PDB file of C-alpha atoms in Angstrom:
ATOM      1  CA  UNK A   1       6.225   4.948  14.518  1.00 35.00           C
ATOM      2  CA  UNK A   2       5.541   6.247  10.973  1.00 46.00           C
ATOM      3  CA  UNK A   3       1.751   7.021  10.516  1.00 56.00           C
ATOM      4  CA  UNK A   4      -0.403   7.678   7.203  1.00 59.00           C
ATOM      5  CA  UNK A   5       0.821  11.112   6.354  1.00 50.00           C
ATOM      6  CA  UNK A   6       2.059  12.928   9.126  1.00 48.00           C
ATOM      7  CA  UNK A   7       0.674  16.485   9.403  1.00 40.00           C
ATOM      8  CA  UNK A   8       4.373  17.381   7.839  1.00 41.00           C
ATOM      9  CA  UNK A   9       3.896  15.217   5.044  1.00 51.00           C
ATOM     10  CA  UNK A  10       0.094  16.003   4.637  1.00 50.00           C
ATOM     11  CA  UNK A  11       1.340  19.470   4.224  1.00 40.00           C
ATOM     12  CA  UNK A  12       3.557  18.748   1.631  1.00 46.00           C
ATOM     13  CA  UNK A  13       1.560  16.847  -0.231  1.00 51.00           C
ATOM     14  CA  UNK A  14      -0.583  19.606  -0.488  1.00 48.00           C
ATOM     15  CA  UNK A  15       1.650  22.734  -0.940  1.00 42.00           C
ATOM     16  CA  UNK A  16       3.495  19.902  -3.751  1.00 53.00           C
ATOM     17  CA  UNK A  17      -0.187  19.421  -5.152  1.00 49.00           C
ATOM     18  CA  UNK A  18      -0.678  22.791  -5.406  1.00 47.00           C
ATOM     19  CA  UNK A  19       2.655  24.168  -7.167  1.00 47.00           C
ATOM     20  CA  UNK A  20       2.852  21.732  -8.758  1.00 48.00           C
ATOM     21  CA  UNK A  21      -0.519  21.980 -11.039  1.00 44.00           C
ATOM     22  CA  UNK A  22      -0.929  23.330 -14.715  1.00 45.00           C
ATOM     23  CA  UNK A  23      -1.393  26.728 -15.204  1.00 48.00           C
ATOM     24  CA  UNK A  24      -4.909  27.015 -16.941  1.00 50.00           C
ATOM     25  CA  UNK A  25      -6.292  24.057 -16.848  1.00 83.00           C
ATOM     26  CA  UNK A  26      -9.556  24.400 -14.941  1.00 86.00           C
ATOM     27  CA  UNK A  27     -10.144  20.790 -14.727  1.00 88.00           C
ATOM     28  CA  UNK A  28      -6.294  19.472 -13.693  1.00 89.00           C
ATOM     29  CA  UNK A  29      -7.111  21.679 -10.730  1.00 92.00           C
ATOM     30  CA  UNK A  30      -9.958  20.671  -9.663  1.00 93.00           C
ATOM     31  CA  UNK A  31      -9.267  17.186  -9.919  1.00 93.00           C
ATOM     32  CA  UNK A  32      -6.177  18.306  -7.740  1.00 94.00           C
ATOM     33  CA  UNK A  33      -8.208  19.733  -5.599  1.00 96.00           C
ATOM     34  CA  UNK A  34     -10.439  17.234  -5.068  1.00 96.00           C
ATOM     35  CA  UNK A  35      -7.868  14.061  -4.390  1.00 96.00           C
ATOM     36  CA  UNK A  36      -6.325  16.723  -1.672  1.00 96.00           C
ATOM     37  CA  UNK A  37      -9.970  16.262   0.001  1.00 97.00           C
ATOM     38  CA  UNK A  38      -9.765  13.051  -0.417  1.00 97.00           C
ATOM     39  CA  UNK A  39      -6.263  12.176   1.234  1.00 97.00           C
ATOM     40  CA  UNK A  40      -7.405  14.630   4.485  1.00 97.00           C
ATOM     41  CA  UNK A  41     -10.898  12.320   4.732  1.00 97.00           C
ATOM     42  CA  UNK A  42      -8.100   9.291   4.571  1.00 97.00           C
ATOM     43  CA  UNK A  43      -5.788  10.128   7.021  1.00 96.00           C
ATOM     44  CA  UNK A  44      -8.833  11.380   9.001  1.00 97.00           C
ATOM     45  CA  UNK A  45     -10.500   7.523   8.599  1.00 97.00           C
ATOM     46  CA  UNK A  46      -7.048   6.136   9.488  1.00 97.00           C
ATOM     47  CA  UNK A  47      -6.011   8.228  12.776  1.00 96.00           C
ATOM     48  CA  UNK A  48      -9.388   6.980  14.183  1.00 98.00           C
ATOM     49  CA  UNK A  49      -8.307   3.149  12.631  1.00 97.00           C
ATOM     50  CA  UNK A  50     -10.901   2.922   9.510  1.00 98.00           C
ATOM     51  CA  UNK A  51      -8.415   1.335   7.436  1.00 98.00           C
ATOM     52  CA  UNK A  52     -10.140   0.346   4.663  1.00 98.00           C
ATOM     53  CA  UNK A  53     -12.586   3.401   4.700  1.00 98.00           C
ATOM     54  CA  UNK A  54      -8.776   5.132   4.060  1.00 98.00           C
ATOM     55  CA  UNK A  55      -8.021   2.475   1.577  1.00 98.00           C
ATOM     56  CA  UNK A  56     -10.845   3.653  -0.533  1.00 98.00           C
ATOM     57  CA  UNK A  57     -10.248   7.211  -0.103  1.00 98.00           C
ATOM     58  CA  UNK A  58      -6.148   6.875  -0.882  1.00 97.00           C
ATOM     59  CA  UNK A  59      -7.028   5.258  -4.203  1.00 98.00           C
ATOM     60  CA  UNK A  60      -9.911   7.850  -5.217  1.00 98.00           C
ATOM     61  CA  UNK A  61      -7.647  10.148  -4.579  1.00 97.00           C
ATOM     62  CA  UNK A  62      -4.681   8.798  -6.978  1.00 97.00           C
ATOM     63  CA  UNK A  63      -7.378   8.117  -9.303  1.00 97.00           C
ATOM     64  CA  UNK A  64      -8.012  11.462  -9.617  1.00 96.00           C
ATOM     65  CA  UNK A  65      -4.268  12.877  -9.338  1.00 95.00           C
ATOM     66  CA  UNK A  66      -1.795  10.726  -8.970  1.00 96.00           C
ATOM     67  CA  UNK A  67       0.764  12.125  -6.557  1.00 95.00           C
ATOM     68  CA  UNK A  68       3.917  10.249  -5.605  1.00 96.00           C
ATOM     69  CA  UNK A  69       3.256  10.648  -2.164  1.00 95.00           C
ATOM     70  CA  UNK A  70       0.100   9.024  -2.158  1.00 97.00           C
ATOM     71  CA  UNK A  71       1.781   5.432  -2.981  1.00 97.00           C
ATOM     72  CA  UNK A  72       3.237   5.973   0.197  1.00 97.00           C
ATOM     73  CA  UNK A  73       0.100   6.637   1.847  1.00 97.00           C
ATOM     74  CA  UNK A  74      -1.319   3.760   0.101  1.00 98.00           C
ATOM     75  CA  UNK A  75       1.461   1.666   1.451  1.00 98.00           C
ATOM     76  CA  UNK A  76       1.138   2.696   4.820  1.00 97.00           C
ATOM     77  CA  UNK A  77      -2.309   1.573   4.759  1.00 98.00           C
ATOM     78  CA  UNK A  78      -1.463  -1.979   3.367  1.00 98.00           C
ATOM     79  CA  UNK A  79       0.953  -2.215   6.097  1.00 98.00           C
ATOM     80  CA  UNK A  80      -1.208  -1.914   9.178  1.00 97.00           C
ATOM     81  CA  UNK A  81      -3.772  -3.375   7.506  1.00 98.00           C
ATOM     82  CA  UNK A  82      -1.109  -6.805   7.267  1.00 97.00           C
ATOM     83  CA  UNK A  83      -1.405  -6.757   3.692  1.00 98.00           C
ATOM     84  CA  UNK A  84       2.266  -7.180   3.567  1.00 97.00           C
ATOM     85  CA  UNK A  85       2.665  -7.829  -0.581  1.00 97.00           C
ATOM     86  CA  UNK A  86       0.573  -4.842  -1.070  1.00 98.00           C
ATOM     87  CA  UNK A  87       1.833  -2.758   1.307  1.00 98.00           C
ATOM     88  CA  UNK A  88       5.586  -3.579  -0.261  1.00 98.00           C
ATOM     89  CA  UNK A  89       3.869  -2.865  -3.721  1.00 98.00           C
ATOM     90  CA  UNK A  90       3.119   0.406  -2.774  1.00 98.00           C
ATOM     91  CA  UNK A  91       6.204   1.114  -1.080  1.00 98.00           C
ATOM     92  CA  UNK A  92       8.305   0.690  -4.409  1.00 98.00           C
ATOM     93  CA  UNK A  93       6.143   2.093  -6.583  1.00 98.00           C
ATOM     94  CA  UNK A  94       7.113   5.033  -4.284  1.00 98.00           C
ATOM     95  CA  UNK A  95      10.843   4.287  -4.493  1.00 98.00           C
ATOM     96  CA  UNK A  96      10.506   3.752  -8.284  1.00 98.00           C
ATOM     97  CA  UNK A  97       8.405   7.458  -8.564  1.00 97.00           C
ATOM     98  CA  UNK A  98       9.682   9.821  -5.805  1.00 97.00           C
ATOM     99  CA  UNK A  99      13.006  12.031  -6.117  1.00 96.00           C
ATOM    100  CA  UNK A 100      16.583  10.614  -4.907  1.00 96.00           C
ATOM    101  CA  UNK A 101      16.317  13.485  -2.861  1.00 97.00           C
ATOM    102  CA  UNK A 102      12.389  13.267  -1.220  1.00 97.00           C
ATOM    103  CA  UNK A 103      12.352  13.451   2.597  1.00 96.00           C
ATOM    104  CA  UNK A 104      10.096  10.318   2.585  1.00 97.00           C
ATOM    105  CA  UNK A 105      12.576   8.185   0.635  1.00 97.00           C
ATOM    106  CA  UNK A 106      13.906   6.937   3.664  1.00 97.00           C
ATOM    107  CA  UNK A 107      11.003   5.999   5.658  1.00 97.00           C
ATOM    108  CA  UNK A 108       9.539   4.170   2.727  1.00 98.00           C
ATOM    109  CA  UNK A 109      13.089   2.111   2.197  1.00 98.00           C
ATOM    110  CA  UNK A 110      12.604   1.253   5.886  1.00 98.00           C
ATOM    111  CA  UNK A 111       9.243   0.107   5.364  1.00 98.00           C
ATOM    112  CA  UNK A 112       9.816  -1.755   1.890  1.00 98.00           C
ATOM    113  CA  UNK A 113      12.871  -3.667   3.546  1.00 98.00           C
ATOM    114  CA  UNK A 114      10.449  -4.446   6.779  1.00 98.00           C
ATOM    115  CA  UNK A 115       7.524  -5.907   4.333  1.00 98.00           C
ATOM    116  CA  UNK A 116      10.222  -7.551   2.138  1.00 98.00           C
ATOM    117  CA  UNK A 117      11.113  -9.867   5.432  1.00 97.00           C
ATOM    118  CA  UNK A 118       7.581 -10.196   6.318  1.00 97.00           C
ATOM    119  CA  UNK A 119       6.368 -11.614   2.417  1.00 97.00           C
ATOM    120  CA  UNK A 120       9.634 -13.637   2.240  1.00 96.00           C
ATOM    121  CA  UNK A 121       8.466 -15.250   5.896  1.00 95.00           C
ATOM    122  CA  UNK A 122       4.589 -15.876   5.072  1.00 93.00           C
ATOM    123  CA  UNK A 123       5.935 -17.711   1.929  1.00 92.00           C
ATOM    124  CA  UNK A 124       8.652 -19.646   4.016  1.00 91.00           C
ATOM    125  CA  UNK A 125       5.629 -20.552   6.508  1.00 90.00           C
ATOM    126  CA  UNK A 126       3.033 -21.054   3.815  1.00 89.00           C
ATOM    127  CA  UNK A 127       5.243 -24.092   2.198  1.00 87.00           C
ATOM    128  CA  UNK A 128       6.158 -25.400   5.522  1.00 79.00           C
ATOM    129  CA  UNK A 129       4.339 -28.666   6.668  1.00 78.00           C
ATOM    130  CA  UNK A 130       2.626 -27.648   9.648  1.00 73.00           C
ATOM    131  CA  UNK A 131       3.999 -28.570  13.753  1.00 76.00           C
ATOM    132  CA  UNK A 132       3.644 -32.222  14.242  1.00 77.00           C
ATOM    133  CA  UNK A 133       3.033 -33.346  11.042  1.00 69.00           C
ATOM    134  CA  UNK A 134       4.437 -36.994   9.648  1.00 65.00           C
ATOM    135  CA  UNK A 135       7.303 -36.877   7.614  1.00 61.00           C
ATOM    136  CA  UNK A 136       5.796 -37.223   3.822  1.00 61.00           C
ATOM    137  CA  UNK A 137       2.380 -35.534   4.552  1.00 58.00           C
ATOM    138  CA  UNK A 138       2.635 -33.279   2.216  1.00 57.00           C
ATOM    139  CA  UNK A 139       3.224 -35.423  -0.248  1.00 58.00           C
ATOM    140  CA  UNK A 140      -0.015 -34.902  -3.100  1.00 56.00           C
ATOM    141  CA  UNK A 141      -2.782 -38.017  -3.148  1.00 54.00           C
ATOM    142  CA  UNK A 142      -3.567 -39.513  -6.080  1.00 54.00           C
ATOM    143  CA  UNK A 143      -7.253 -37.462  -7.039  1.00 51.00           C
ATOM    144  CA  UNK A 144     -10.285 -39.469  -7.805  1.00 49.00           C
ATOM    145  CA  UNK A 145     -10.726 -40.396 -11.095  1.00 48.00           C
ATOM    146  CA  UNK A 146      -6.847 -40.965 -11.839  1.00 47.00           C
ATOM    147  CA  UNK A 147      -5.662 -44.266 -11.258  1.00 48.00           C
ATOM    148  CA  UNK A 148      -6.779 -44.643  -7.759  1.00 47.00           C
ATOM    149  CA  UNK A 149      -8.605 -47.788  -6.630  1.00 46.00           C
ATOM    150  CA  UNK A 150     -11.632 -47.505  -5.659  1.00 46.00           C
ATOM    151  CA  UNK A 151     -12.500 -47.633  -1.682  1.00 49.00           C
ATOM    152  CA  UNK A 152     -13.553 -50.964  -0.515  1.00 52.00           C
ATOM    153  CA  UNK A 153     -16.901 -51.673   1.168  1.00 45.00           C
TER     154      UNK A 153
END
């Protein structure tokens, strides 16, 4: 469906990079410059599915400059990756950072409310006793040490 930044969205990120830097400061560009090299290498790693190579590069590159739209990015990553509580992290740190008005707003709503679901069913699962399991088997044992008898030989 939704990729790590489409080609539309890689070039916005970088036209919104580039108008959007300080006038005369030498280094604010070409730390700008450089976490736009960095996104292209990540979305490069994750069309050919090196997830975590893009993982890297995403947060080098907000290191450096840290543009809204990466979050996103970095989100999107989480997300395939099945790093679900990351991944929803990411996606409001977006919401919380990005314009009422930004063209990825939606997507990333779509995606938070998907990863919302997903964390609120591993934790459902996660305190579930497991399929066949005896009524009371997840009750805690006594530890060694505290009270317990000790085993018989």
């Amino acid at each position: 469906m939704h990729g790590l930044c489409g080609s539309a969205a890689v070039v916005a990120l970088v036209l919104g990079l580039s108008t959007n830097a300080v006038a005369g400061k030498k280094e604010d560009k070409e730390r700008q410059q450089a976490s736009i090299v960095l996104v292209k290498q990540a979305v490069a790693r994750h069309n050919v599915g090196r997830f975590d190579e893009a993982l890297e590069l995403l947060l080098r590159a907000y290191d450096l400059w840290p543009h809204v739209t990466i979050l996103l990015d970095l989100g999107q990553v989480y997300r395939v990756k099945k790093d679900y509580a990351r991944a929803l992290f990411q996606y409001r740190r977006f919401l919380n950072a990005c314009k009422p008005d930004d063209p990825d707003r939606e997507t990333a709503e779509y995606f938070a409310a998907q990863m919302e679901a997903l964390v609120t069913h591993e934790a459902e699962t996660a305190k579930a006793p497991p399929p066949g399991a005896a009524p009371g088997d997840d009750k805690p044992t006594k530890a060694a040490g505290s009270g317990a008898s000790p085993p018989s030989e």
